[in-house]
């Protein structure tokens, strides 16, 4: 069952993506300083024989819009190789100079990011010397991190970001989680197309809902 428009909307083209992921078969899930690791382990236990164990998505923390080519399958929980590729893919070619990331395990994922990024595919056009990137943790999630993270990864203390709660990237799952039971039984092509459509709907609804706000 081929996808009708793979790599045209939100899901990355799985060909080059899985070629890159193949190089990291032994990589483990991103470590966490958070106390509920046991719960995470429980959630990722019964995953043998599955083509995808979930999906990751990059979205805008301010407007809560899914970013194009920022979605991809996960094979073994959230690993750095998956998140590095999807994050970079979602901002490739945008000409951004300053990026602040909101991620619930941002404190761990961002470690050695600059070393890893040099091994990303050239096609992702990551302009290393010209971009400033910081990783923070969403405000609600930050409370469950160890104390050493509280100030270092706080939106409240970050210049120009104090009024962003960073939780928009998490709220987006509320709209997509309901698709899991049906899409988990689909073949990959249909699943990607269906989830692309759901993200398009969420973005369209959000854009319409903004109404006149962007003009204020
Ligand atoms: Zn932390």
CSV table of C-alpha atoms and ligand atoms in Angstrom, one decimal:
chain,number,residue,atom,x,y,z
A,1,UNK,CA,0.0,0.0,0.0
A,2,UNK,CA,2.0,3.0,-1.2
A,3,UNK,CA,1.5,6.4,0.4
A,4,UNK,CA,-0.1,8.9,-2.0
A,5,UNK,CA,2.1,11.9,-1.0
A,6,UNK,CA,4.9,10.8,1.2
A,7,UNK,CA,7.3,13.6,2.0
A,8,UNK,CA,4.9,16.2,0.6
A,9,UNK,CA,3.2,17.3,3.9
A,10,UNK,CA,4.0,16.5,7.5
A,11,UNK,CA,5.5,13.0,7.5
A,12,UNK,CA,9.1,12.8,6.3
A,13,UNK,CA,9.9,10.6,3.3
A,14,UNK,CA,10.5,7.3,5.0
A,15,UNK,CA,13.2,6.2,2.5
A,16,UNK,CA,16.0,8.6,3.4
A,17,UNK,CA,14.7,8.7,7.0
A,18,UNK,CA,15.0,5.0,7.6
A,19,UNK,CA,18.4,4.9,5.7
A,20,UNK,CA,19.7,7.3,8.4
A,21,UNK,CA,18.0,5.5,11.3
A,22,UNK,CA,19.5,2.2,10.2
A,23,UNK,CA,22.9,3.5,11.3
A,24,UNK,CA,21.7,3.7,14.8
A,25,UNK,CA,20.1,0.3,15.5
A,26,UNK,CA,21.9,0.0,18.9
A,27,UNK,CA,21.0,3.5,20.2
A,28,UNK,CA,18.9,3.5,23.3
A,29,UNK,CA,16.0,5.8,24.2
A,30,UNK,CA,16.9,9.3,25.3
A,31,UNK,CA,17.8,9.2,29.0
A,32,UNK,CA,15.8,11.3,31.4
A,33,UNK,CA,16.4,13.0,34.7
A,34,UNK,CA,12.7,12.7,35.4
A,35,UNK,CA,11.3,10.5,38.2
A,36,UNK,CA,8.8,8.5,36.2
A,37,UNK,CA,11.3,6.5,34.2
A,38,UNK,CA,9.7,3.3,35.5
A,39,UNK,CA,6.4,4.3,33.9
A,40,UNK,CA,8.1,5.1,30.6
A,41,UNK,CA,9.8,1.7,30.6
A,42,UNK,CA,6.4,0.1,31.2
A,43,UNK,CA,4.9,1.9,28.3
A,44,UNK,CA,7.7,0.9,25.9
A,45,UNK,CA,7.9,-2.8,26.9
A,46,UNK,CA,5.6,-4.8,24.7
A,47,UNK,CA,6.9,-3.5,21.4
A,48,UNK,CA,8.4,-6.6,19.7
A,49,UNK,CA,7.6,-7.2,16.1
A,50,UNK,CA,6.1,-3.8,15.4
A,51,UNK,CA,7.1,-1.7,12.4
A,52,UNK,CA,6.6,1.5,14.3
A,53,UNK,CA,6.2,1.9,18.1
A,54,UNK,CA,4.9,5.4,17.8
A,55,UNK,CA,5.6,8.7,16.1
A,56,UNK,CA,7.4,11.9,16.9
A,57,UNK,CA,6.2,15.3,15.8
A,58,UNK,CA,7.8,18.8,15.6
A,59,UNK,CA,5.4,21.6,16.1
A,60,UNK,CA,5.5,25.3,16.8
A,61,UNK,CA,5.4,26.0,20.5
A,62,UNK,CA,3.8,29.5,20.0
A,63,UNK,CA,1.0,28.7,17.6
A,64,UNK,CA,0.7,25.0,18.1
A,65,UNK,CA,0.9,24.2,14.4
A,66,UNK,CA,2.5,21.0,13.1
A,67,UNK,CA,5.6,21.8,11.1
A,68,UNK,CA,6.0,20.4,7.6
A,69,UNK,CA,8.3,17.4,7.3
A,70,UNK,CA,8.6,17.2,11.1
A,71,UNK,CA,6.8,13.9,11.7
A,72,UNK,CA,8.3,10.4,11.5
A,73,UNK,CA,7.9,6.9,12.9
A,74,UNK,CA,9.7,5.7,16.1
A,75,UNK,CA,11.2,2.2,16.1
A,76,UNK,CA,12.3,2.0,19.7
A,77,UNK,CA,10.9,4.8,21.7
A,78,UNK,CA,12.2,8.4,21.4
A,79,UNK,CA,15.9,8.1,20.5
A,80,UNK,CA,18.3,10.9,19.6
A,81,UNK,CA,18.7,9.8,16.0
A,82,UNK,CA,14.9,10.1,15.4
A,83,UNK,CA,14.6,13.5,17.1
A,84,UNK,CA,17.8,14.9,15.5
A,85,UNK,CA,16.5,14.0,12.0
A,86,UNK,CA,12.9,15.2,12.5
A,87,UNK,CA,13.8,18.5,14.2
A,88,UNK,CA,16.4,19.3,11.5
A,89,UNK,CA,14.1,18.3,8.7
A,90,UNK,CA,11.3,20.5,10.1
A,91,UNK,CA,13.5,23.7,10.0
A,92,UNK,CA,15.6,22.9,6.9
A,93,UNK,CA,15.6,25.6,4.3
A,94,UNK,CA,13.7,28.1,6.5
A,95,UNK,CA,16.6,30.4,6.9
A,96,UNK,CA,16.1,30.6,10.7
A,97,UNK,CA,18.9,32.1,12.7
A,98,UNK,CA,17.5,31.8,16.2
A,99,UNK,CA,15.6,28.7,17.4
A,100,UNK,CA,14.3,27.9,20.9
A,101,UNK,CA,13.2,24.3,21.3
A,102,UNK,CA,10.6,23.1,23.7
A,103,UNK,CA,10.9,19.4,24.5
A,104,UNK,CA,10.0,17.5,27.7
A,105,UNK,CA,13.4,15.7,27.7
A,106,UNK,CA,15.2,18.7,26.2
A,107,UNK,CA,17.7,18.7,28.9
A,108,UNK,CA,19.0,15.3,27.9
A,109,UNK,CA,18.4,15.3,24.2
A,110,UNK,CA,20.3,18.5,23.6
A,111,UNK,CA,23.5,17.1,25.1
A,112,UNK,CA,26.2,16.7,22.4
A,113,UNK,CA,23.6,17.8,19.8
A,114,UNK,CA,26.3,19.8,18.0
A,115,UNK,CA,28.5,16.7,17.7
A,116,UNK,CA,25.7,14.5,16.4
A,117,UNK,CA,24.4,17.0,13.9
A,118,UNK,CA,27.5,16.8,11.8
A,119,UNK,CA,26.5,13.2,10.9
A,120,UNK,CA,23.0,14.2,9.6
A,121,UNK,CA,22.3,13.8,5.9
A,122,UNK,CA,23.6,16.7,3.8
A,123,UNK,CA,20.1,17.0,2.2
A,124,UNK,CA,18.8,18.5,5.5
A,125,UNK,CA,20.9,21.6,4.8
A,126,UNK,CA,21.8,22.2,8.4
A,127,UNK,CA,23.7,25.6,8.4
A,128,UNK,CA,25.6,24.9,11.6
A,129,UNK,CA,27.7,28.1,12.0
A,130,UNK,CA,24.8,30.5,11.3
A,131,UNK,CA,22.2,29.2,13.7
A,132,UNK,CA,21.7,29.7,17.5
A,133,UNK,CA,19.7,27.0,19.1
A,134,UNK,CA,18.6,26.6,22.7
A,135,UNK,CA,16.7,23.8,24.3
A,136,UNK,CA,14.2,24.4,27.1
A,137,UNK,CA,11.6,22.2,28.9
A,138,UNK,CA,7.9,23.0,28.9
A,139,UNK,CA,6.8,24.7,32.1
A,140,UNK,CA,4.4,22.1,33.4
A,141,UNK,CA,6.9,19.3,32.6
A,142,UNK,CA,9.8,21.1,34.2
A,143,UNK,CA,8.6,20.6,37.7
A,144,UNK,CA,9.2,16.8,37.5
A,145,UNK,CA,12.8,17.3,36.5
A,146,UNK,CA,15.7,17.2,39.0
A,147,UNK,CA,16.3,20.6,40.6
A,148,UNK,CA,19.5,21.2,38.5
A,149,UNK,CA,17.2,21.6,35.4
A,150,UNK,CA,14.7,24.0,37.0
A,151,UNK,CA,16.6,27.3,36.2
A,152,UNK,CA,18.7,26.1,33.4
A,153,UNK,CA,15.8,24.9,31.2
A,154,UNK,CA,13.1,27.3,32.3
A,155,UNK,CA,11.2,29.4,29.8
A,156,UNK,CA,10.6,31.9,32.6
A,157,UNK,CA,14.3,32.8,32.8
A,158,UNK,CA,15.0,32.8,29.1
A,159,UNK,CA,15.3,36.2,27.3
A,160,UNK,CA,12.4,36.8,25.1
A,161,UNK,CA,10.6,33.6,25.9
A,162,UNK,CA,9.2,34.2,29.5
A,163,UNK,CA,5.5,34.2,28.5
A,164,UNK,CA,5.7,31.0,26.4
A,165,UNK,CA,4.7,28.0,28.4
A,166,UNK,CA,6.2,25.6,25.8
A,167,UNK,CA,3.3,23.1,26.3
A,168,UNK,CA,1.8,23.7,22.9
A,169,UNK,CA,3.9,20.9,21.6
A,170,UNK,CA,2.4,18.6,24.1
A,171,UNK,CA,-1.2,19.8,23.7
A,172,UNK,CA,-1.1,18.8,20.0
A,173,UNK,CA,-1.1,15.2,21.1
A,174,UNK,CA,-4.5,15.6,22.5
A,175,UNK,CA,-5.8,15.9,18.9
A,176,UNK,CA,-3.7,13.0,17.5
A,177,UNK,CA,-3.8,10.4,20.2
A,178,UNK,CA,-7.3,9.4,19.3
A,179,UNK,CA,-6.1,8.3,15.9
A,180,UNK,CA,-3.8,5.7,17.4
A,181,UNK,CA,-6.2,2.7,17.6
A,182,UNK,CA,-7.2,2.9,13.9
A,183,UNK,CA,-3.9,3.9,12.4
A,184,UNK,CA,-2.0,1.3,14.4
A,185,UNK,CA,-3.8,-1.4,12.3
A,186,UNK,CA,-3.0,0.3,8.9
A,187,UNK,CA,-0.2,-0.4,6.5
A,188,UNK,CA,2.5,2.3,6.5
A,189,UNK,CA,1.3,4.2,3.5
A,190,UNK,CA,-2.3,4.5,4.6
A,191,UNK,CA,-1.2,5.4,8.1
A,192,UNK,CA,1.1,8.2,7.0
A,193,UNK,CA,-1.5,9.6,4.6
A,194,UNK,CA,-4.2,9.5,7.4
A,195,UNK,CA,-2.0,11.2,9.9
A,196,UNK,CA,-0.9,13.8,7.4
A,197,UNK,CA,-4.5,14.6,6.8
A,198,UNK,CA,-5.2,14.9,10.6
A,199,UNK,CA,-2.3,17.3,11.0
A,200,UNK,CA,-3.5,19.3,8.0
A,201,UNK,CA,-6.9,19.5,9.6
A,202,UNK,CA,-5.5,20.6,13.0
A,203,UNK,CA,-3.4,23.3,11.3
A,204,UNK,CA,-6.3,24.5,9.2
A,205,UNK,CA,-8.6,24.7,12.2
A,206,UNK,CA,-6.0,26.5,14.2
A,207,UNK,CA,-5.3,29.0,11.4
A,208,UNK,CA,-9.0,29.8,11.0
A,209,UNK,CA,-9.4,30.1,14.8
A,210,UNK,CA,-6.7,32.7,15.0
A,211,UNK,CA,-9.1,35.0,13.2
A,212,UNK,CA,-8.0,38.6,13.4
A,213,UNK,CA,-5.3,38.0,16.1
A,214,UNK,CA,-2.3,38.1,13.7
A,215,UNK,CA,-3.5,41.6,12.6
A,216,UNK,CA,-3.6,43.0,16.1
B,1,LIG,ZN1,15.9,17.6,33.2
